[in-house]
Amino acid sequence: MRSDPNLIAGLEGFEDAGVYKISDDLALILTLDFFTPIVDDPYIFGQIAAVNALSDVYAMGGKPLTAMNIICFPTKKLDMSVLHDILLGGLEKIHEAGVTLVGGHSVEDDEPKYGLSVTGIIHPKKVLRNNSAWPGDKLILTKAIGTGIVSTALKGGEAPEKLLRRSIRTMTTLNRQAADLMVETPGVHACTDITGFGFLGHACEMIEGSEIGLRIFSSAVPVFEGIRDIIDEGFLPGGLYRNKNFRMPMIEVKKNVPDWLLDLLFDPQTSGGLLISIDAKEADGLLMRLKDAGVEDAAIVGDVTDELRAKIVVE
Ligand code: CO
Ligand code: CO
């Protein structure tokens, strides 16, 4: 492949977005994300898809500026009001993020799909990669997990109303507030957002091939209240098993960690939170500011150590 000295983050590694340097103090962040509906309400689906697409810019430490709609829609099967509602939900979140919609493209397709291509900006020296954690850092997670399991239960017609509302509230919350506080805090060394590979899958990306490892305090990871019941009922998404099979070779699990919780740590998330690696002496301060600002689920969920090499111990 052609190498380009201005490409700061690209296809190599597991970065959340591409980053392209324009000048010594300006780089573009470029990202694209779209998917099929995971909730019944088209407006809420639009909100979730937009929040999810914007998240990768936040995860790089950047500021999103513009967005373009990507739409697949079966105009012969579904009423156009459904499309209208999807776009309206997306637009609400685009505006909440302070982002300008500049265009988009739609195609006829059997199944609706929606998402955004987002462009953001960042100082080239302030790009937050996901594989640049330092030994001694603490890990902060900003949203509770369980959205994949709740969506699976919903498809099976078995999602308790309260859990569904909780999951939707999480998926429709922008990572903007968390990201704003993160970039104002010194000592942040790495960041990613939790999406399809699950909490542990994305944690693995942080340390794969490196000289450091992570310790995860499983009981400190924020989870949806009541999620255990639907795990026990067997509503586990296929992606959860794929994530687990793929990453277990890098992971050691202590005996005290219950099976349901380990499974949950691999649950593929939609529009999940940020996972931030930050200097231990700044971690409590950032956590307090996150809580004060309404990022209520934020928690310190582990730390970074050079006593492990490219491994994660879940305890
Ligand atoms: Co991401
Ligand atoms: Co993405």
mmCIF file with all atom_site columns, C-alpha atoms in Angstrom, residues 185 281-290:
data_model
loop_
_atom_site.group_PDB
_atom_site.id
_atom_site.type_symbol
_atom_site.label_atom_id
_atom_site.label_alt_id
_atom_site.label_comp_id
_atom_site.label_asym_id
_atom_site.label_entity_id
_atom_site.label_seq_id
_atom_site.pdbx_PDB_ins_code
_atom_site.Cartn_x
_atom_site.Cartn_y
_atom_site.Cartn_z
_atom_site.occupancy
_atom_site.B_iso_or_equiv
_atom_site.pdbx_formal_charge
_atom_site.auth_seq_id
_atom_site.auth_comp_id
_atom_site.auth_asym_id
_atom_site.auth_atom_id
_atom_site.pdbx_PDB_model_num
ATOM 1  C CA . THR A 1 185 ? -7.670  16.339 31.921 1.00 0.00 ? 185 THR A CA 1
ATOM 2  C CA . LYS A 1 281 ? -3.029  10.311 40.064 1.00 0.00 ? 281 LYS A CA 1
ATOM 3  C CA . GLU A 1 282 ? -5.522  11.969 37.688 1.00 0.00 ? 282 GLU A CA 1
ATOM 4  C CA . ALA A 1 283 ? -8.047  9.103  37.617 1.00 0.00 ? 283 ALA A CA 1
ATOM 5  C CA . ASP A 1 284 ? -10.096 9.919  40.731 1.00 0.00 ? 284 ASP A CA 1
ATOM 6  C CA . GLY A 1 285 ? -10.369 13.567 39.710 1.00 0.00 ? 285 GLY A CA 1
ATOM 7  C CA . LEU A 1 286 ? -11.634 12.732 36.220 1.00 0.00 ? 286 LEU A CA 1
ATOM 8  C CA . LEU A 1 287 ? -14.044 10.174 37.645 1.00 0.00 ? 287 LEU A CA 1
ATOM 9  C CA . MET A 1 288 ? -15.480 12.776 40.021 1.00 0.00 ? 288 MET A CA 1
ATOM 10 C CA . ARG A 1 289 ? -15.878 15.340 37.237 1.00 0.00 ? 289 ARG A CA 1
ATOM 11 C CA . LEU A 1 290 ? -17.580 12.739 35.024 1.00 0.00 ? 290 LEU A CA 1
#
